[in-house]
Coordinates of C-alpha atoms and ligand atoms in Angstrom, one line a residue:
X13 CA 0.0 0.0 0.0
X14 CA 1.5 3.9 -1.2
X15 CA 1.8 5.8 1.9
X16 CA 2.9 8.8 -0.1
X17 CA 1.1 9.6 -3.1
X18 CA 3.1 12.7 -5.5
X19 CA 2.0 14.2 -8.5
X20 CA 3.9 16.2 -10.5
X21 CA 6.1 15.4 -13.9
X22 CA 8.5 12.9 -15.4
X23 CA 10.9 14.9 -17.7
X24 CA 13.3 14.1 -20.0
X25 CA 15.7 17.5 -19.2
X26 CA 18.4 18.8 -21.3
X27 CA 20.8 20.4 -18.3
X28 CA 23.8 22.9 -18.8
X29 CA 25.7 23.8 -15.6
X30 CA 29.5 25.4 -15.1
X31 CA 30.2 21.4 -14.4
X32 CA 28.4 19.7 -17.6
X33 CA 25.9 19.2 -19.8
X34 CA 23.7 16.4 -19.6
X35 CA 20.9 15.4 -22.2
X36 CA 18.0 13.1 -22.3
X37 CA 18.1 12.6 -18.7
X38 CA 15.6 11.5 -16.0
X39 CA 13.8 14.5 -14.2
X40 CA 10.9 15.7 -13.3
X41 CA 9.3 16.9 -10.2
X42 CA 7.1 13.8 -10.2
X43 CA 10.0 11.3 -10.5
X44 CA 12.7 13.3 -8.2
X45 CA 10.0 13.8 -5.1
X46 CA 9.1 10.3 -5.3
X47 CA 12.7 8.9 -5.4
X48 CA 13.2 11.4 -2.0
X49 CA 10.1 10.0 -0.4
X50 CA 11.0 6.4 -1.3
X51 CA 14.3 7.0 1.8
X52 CA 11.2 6.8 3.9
X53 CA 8.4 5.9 2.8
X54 CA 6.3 3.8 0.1
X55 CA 5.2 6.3 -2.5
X56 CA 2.6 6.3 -5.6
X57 CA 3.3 8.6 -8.3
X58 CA 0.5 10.5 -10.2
X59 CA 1.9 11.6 -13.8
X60 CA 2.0 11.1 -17.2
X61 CA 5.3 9.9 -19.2
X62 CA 5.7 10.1 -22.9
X63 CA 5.6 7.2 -25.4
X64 CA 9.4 8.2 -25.9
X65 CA 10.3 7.6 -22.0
X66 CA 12.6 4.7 -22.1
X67 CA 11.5 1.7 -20.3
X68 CA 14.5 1.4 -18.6
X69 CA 13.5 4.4 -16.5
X70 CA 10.3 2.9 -15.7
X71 CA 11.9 -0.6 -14.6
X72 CA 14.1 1.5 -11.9
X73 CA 11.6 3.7 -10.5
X74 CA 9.7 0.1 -10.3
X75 CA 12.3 -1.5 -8.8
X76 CA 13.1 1.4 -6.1
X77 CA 9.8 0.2 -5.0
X78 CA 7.7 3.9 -6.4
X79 CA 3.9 2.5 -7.1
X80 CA 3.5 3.7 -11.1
X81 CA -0.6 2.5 -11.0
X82 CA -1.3 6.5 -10.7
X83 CA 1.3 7.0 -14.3
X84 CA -0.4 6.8 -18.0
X85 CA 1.9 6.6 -20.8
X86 CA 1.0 8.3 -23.9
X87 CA 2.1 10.7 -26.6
X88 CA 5.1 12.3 -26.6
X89 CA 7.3 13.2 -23.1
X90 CA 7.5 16.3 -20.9
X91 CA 11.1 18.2 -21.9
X92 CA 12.7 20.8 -19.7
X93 CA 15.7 22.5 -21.3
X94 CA 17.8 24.2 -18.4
X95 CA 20.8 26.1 -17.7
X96 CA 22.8 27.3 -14.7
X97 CA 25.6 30.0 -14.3
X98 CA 28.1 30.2 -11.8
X99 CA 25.2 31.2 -9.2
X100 CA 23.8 27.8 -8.8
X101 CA 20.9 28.7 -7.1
X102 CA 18.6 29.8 -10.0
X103 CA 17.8 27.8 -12.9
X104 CA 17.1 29.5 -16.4
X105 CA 14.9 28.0 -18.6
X106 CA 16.2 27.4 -21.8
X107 CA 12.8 25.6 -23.0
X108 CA 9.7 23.9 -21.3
X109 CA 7.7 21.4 -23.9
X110 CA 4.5 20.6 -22.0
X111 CA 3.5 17.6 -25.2
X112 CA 1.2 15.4 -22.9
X113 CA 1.3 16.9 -19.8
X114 CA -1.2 19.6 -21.7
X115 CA -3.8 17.2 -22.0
X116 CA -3.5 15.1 -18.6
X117 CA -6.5 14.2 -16.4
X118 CA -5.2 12.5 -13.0
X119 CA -7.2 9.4 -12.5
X120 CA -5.6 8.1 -9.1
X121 CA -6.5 4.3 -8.8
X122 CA -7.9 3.1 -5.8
X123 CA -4.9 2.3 -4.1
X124 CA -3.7 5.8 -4.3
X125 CA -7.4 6.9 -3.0
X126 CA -6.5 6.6 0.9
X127 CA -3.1 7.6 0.4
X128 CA -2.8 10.0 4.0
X129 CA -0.2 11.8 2.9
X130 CA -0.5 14.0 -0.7
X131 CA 2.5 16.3 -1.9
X132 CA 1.7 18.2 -5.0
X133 CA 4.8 18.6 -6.8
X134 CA 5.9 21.4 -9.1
X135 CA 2.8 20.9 -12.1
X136 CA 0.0 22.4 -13.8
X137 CA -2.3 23.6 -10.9
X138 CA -5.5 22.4 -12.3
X139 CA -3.7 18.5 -12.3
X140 CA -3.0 19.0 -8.6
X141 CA -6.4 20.6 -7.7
X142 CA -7.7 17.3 -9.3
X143 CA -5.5 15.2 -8.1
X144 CA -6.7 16.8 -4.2
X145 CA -10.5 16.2 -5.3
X146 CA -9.9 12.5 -5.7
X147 CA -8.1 11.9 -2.0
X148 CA -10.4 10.2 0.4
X149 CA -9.3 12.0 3.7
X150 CA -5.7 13.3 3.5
X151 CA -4.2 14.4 6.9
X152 CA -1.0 16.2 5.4
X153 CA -1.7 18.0 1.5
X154 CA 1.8 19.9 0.9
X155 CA 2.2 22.1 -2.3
X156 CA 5.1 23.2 -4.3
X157 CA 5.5 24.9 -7.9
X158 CA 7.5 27.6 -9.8
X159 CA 7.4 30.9 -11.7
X160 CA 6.4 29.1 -14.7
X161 CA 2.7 28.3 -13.0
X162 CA 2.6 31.1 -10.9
X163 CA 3.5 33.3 -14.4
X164 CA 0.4 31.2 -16.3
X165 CA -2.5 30.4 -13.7
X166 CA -2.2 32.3 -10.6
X167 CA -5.5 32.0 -9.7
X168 CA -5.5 28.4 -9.7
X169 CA -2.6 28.4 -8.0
X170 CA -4.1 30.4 -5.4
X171 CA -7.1 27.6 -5.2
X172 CA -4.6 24.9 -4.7
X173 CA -3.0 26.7 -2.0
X174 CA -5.9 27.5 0.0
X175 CA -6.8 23.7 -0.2
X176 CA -3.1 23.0 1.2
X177 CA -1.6 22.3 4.5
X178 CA 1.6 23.4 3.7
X179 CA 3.1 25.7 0.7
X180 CA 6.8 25.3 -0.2
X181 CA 7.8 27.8 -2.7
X182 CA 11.2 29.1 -3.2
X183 CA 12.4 32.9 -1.7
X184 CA 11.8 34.2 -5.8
X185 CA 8.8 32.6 -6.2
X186 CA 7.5 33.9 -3.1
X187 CA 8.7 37.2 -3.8
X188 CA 7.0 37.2 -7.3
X189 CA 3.5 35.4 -6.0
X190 CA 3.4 38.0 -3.1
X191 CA 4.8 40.9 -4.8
X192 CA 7.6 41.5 -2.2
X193 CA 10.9 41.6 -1.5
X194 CA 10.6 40.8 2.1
X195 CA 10.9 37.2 2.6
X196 CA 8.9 37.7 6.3
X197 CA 6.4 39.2 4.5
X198 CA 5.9 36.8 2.1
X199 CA 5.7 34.0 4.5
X200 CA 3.0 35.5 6.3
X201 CA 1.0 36.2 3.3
X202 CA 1.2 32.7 2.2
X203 CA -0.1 31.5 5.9
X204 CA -3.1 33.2 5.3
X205 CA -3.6 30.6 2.7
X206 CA -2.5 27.3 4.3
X207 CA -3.6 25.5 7.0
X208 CA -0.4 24.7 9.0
X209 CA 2.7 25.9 7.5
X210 CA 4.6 27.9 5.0
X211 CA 8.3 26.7 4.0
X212 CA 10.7 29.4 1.8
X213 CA 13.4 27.0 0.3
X214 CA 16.7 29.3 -0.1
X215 CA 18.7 27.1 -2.2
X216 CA 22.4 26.8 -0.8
X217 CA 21.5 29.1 1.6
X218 CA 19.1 26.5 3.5
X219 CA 15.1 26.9 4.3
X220 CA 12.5 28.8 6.8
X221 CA 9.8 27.2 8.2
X222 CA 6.9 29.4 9.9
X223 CA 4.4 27.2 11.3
X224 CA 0.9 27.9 12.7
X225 CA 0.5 26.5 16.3
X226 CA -2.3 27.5 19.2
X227 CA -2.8 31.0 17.1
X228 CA 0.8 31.6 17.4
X229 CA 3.2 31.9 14.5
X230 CA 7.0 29.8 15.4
X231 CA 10.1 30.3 13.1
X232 CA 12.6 27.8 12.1
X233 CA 15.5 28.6 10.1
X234 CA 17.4 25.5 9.0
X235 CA 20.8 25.6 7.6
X236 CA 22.1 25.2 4.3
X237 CA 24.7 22.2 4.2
X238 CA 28.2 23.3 3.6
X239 CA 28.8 21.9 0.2
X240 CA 32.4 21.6 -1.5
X241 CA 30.7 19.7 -4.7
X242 CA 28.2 21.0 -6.5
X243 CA 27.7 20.0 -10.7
X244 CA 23.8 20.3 -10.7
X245 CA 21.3 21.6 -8.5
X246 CA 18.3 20.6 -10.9
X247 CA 15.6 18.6 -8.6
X248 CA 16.9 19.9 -5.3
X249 CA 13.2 21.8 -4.2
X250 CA 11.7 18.6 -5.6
X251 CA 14.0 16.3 -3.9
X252 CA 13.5 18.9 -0.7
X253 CA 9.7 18.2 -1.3
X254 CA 10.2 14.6 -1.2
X255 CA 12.4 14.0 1.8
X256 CA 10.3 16.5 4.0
X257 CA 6.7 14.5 2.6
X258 CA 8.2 11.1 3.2
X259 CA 10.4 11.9 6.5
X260 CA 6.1 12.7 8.4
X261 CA 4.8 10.0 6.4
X262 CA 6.9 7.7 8.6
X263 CA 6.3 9.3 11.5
X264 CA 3.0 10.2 11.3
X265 CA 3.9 13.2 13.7
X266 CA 3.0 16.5 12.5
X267 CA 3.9 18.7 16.1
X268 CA 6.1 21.5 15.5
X269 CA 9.7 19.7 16.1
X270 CA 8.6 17.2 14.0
X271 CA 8.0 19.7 11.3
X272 CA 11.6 20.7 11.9
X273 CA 13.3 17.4 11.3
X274 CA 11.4 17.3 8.3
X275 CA 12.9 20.0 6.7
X276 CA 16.3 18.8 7.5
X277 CA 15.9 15.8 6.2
X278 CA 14.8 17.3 3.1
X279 CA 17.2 19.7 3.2
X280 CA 19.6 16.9 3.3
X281 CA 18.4 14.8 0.9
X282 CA 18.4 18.4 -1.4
X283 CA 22.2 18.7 -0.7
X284 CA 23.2 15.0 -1.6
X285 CA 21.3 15.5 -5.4
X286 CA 23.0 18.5 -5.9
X287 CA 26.1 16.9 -6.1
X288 CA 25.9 15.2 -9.2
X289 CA 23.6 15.1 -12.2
X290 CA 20.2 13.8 -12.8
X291 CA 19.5 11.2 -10.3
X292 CA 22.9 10.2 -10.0
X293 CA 23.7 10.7 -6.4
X294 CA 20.4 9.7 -5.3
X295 CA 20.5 6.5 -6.8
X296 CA 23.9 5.8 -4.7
X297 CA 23.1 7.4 -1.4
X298 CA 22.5 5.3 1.8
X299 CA 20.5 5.8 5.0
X300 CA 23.4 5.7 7.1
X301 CA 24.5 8.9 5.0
X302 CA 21.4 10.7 5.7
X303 CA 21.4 10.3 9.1
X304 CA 25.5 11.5 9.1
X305 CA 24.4 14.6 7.6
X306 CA 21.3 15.0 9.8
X307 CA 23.4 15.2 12.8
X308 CA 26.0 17.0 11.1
X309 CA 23.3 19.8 10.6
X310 CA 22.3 19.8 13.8
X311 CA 26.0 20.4 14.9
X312 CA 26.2 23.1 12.4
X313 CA 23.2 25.2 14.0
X314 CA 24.7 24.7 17.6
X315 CA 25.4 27.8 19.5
Ligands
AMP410 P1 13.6 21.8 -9.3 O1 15.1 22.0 -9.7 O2 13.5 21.0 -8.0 O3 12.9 23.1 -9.2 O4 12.9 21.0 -10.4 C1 13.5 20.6 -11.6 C2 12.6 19.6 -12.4 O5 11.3 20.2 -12.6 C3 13.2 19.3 -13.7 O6 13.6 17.9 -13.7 C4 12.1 19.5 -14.8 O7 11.8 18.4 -15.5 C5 10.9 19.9 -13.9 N1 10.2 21.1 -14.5 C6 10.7 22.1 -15.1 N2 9.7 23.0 -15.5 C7 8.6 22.5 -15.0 C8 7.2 22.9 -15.1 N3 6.8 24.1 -15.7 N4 6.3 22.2 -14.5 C9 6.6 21.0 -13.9 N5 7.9 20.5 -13.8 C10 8.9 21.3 -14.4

């Protein structure tokens, strides 16, 4: 049974960074925030690959144990064309082909149905407000996207995130979606939409959570990792998105320090994919190395 169920895309990307070039490779926010959630937890995937997406992609997701009942194959793939400059932290789009993404109506199977926990990766806003209508009785809904959808349907967007428990955007987004250059600001806008929790992902520069608890608002401000390697940040927010959805998933706790370790583990997971290309490091890394960078974080924060 999928504990986790995540909707988003399965890309073929073209990526350019100061480090490389990569083409043809496995992405998607779909495919990268289920790989994160599968450190912790069972997850289904809700998306739609390509006629073109090579089988062998679809063999390894299976075999990492990510339920593909919620995935439909047909036409041609979702491409993302990206590029990076020496500041890693924000990704130029080069190209986005939507091909069958545009015409893609989620139809979760049963097994997906009771799925308790629900994150809506980075997608067309109208496939995750579907994708919400169809969820028997989620207990955790967590939302991310970009400036692509907040550019092209802000208004849906704005639906999807009053129907949300948590909003993760990243400090531009939130600064574009709100209008402000004030991160603070930002974050307390977005709380008036959802239910629990706002999180502003910073890139290297780590993540803020602000968290709604007994009509009070507590602030967390988790670290970036201290990376020496970095060839491509593309997936981090989804990997991020991932880790965080799947770390609660297991736990089933959703208390404020709970919350917290969530976002490092995402935050941790983040750091290890930005390290190499595609899915590269992900498909190498270990729980024992998750857990050595957990409590390395927490040492980091120490004062
Ligand atoms: P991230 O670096 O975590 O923001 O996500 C990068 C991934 O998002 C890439 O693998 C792309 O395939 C995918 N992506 C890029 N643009 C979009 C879009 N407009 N909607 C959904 N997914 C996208």
């Amino acid at each position: 049974m999928v504990d986790v169920i995540s909707a988003g895309t399965i890309g073929l990307d073209d990526i350019e960074t100061p480090f490389g070039k990569a083409k043809d490779t496995l992405g998607g926010s779909g495919v990268y925030s289920s790989y994160a959630a599968s450190f912790f937890a069972t997850p289904g995937l809700v998306s739609i690959a390509g006629e073109d997406f090579p089988k062998k992609y679809i063999d390894e997701l299976r075999k990492r144990g990510i339920s593909l009942e919620g995935v439909e194959i047909k036409g041609k793939n979702f491409r993302w064309e990206g590029s990076y400059e020496f500041d890693m932290n924000e990704a130029k789009t080069l190209k986005t082909e939507l091909n069958s993404l545009i015409e893609f109506n989620p139809e979760l199977p049963d097994s997906f149905k009771n799925a308790k926990y629900v994150f809506l990766a980075n997608v067309d806003p109208e496939i995750q407000l579907k994708v919400i209508d169809q969820v028997d009785s989620p207990e955790l809904i967590v939302m991310d996207t970009m400036n692509f959808w907040i550019s092209q349907k802000k208004k849906k967007l704005e639906e999807v995130m009053k129907r949300s428990d948590v909003i993760i955007m990243n400090d531009a987004e939130a600064r574009q979606f709100f209008n402000t250059v004030n991160l603070v600001k930002a974050a307390n806008s977005a709380l008036e939409f959802a239910k629990k929790a706002v999180i502003i992902k910073k890139g290297e520069h780590g993540a803020l959570l602000f968290v709604k608890e007994n009509g009070k608002i507590k602030h967390f401000n988790a670290p970036g990792y201290p990376l020496e390697v970095v060839k491509d940040p593309t997936g981090c927010g989804d990997s991020f998105g991932g880790g965080f959805i799947g770390y609660l998933a297991k736990t089933k706790n959703l208390s404020d320090a709970s919350l917290r370790k969530a976002v490092v583990y995402g935050s941790v997971i983040a750091s290890f994919n930005a390290e190499d290309f595609s899915l590269e490091r992900l498909r190498k890394l270990t729980m024992p190395e998750i857990e050595k960078r957990f409590n390395e974080m927490k040492e980091i924060r120490e004062f």
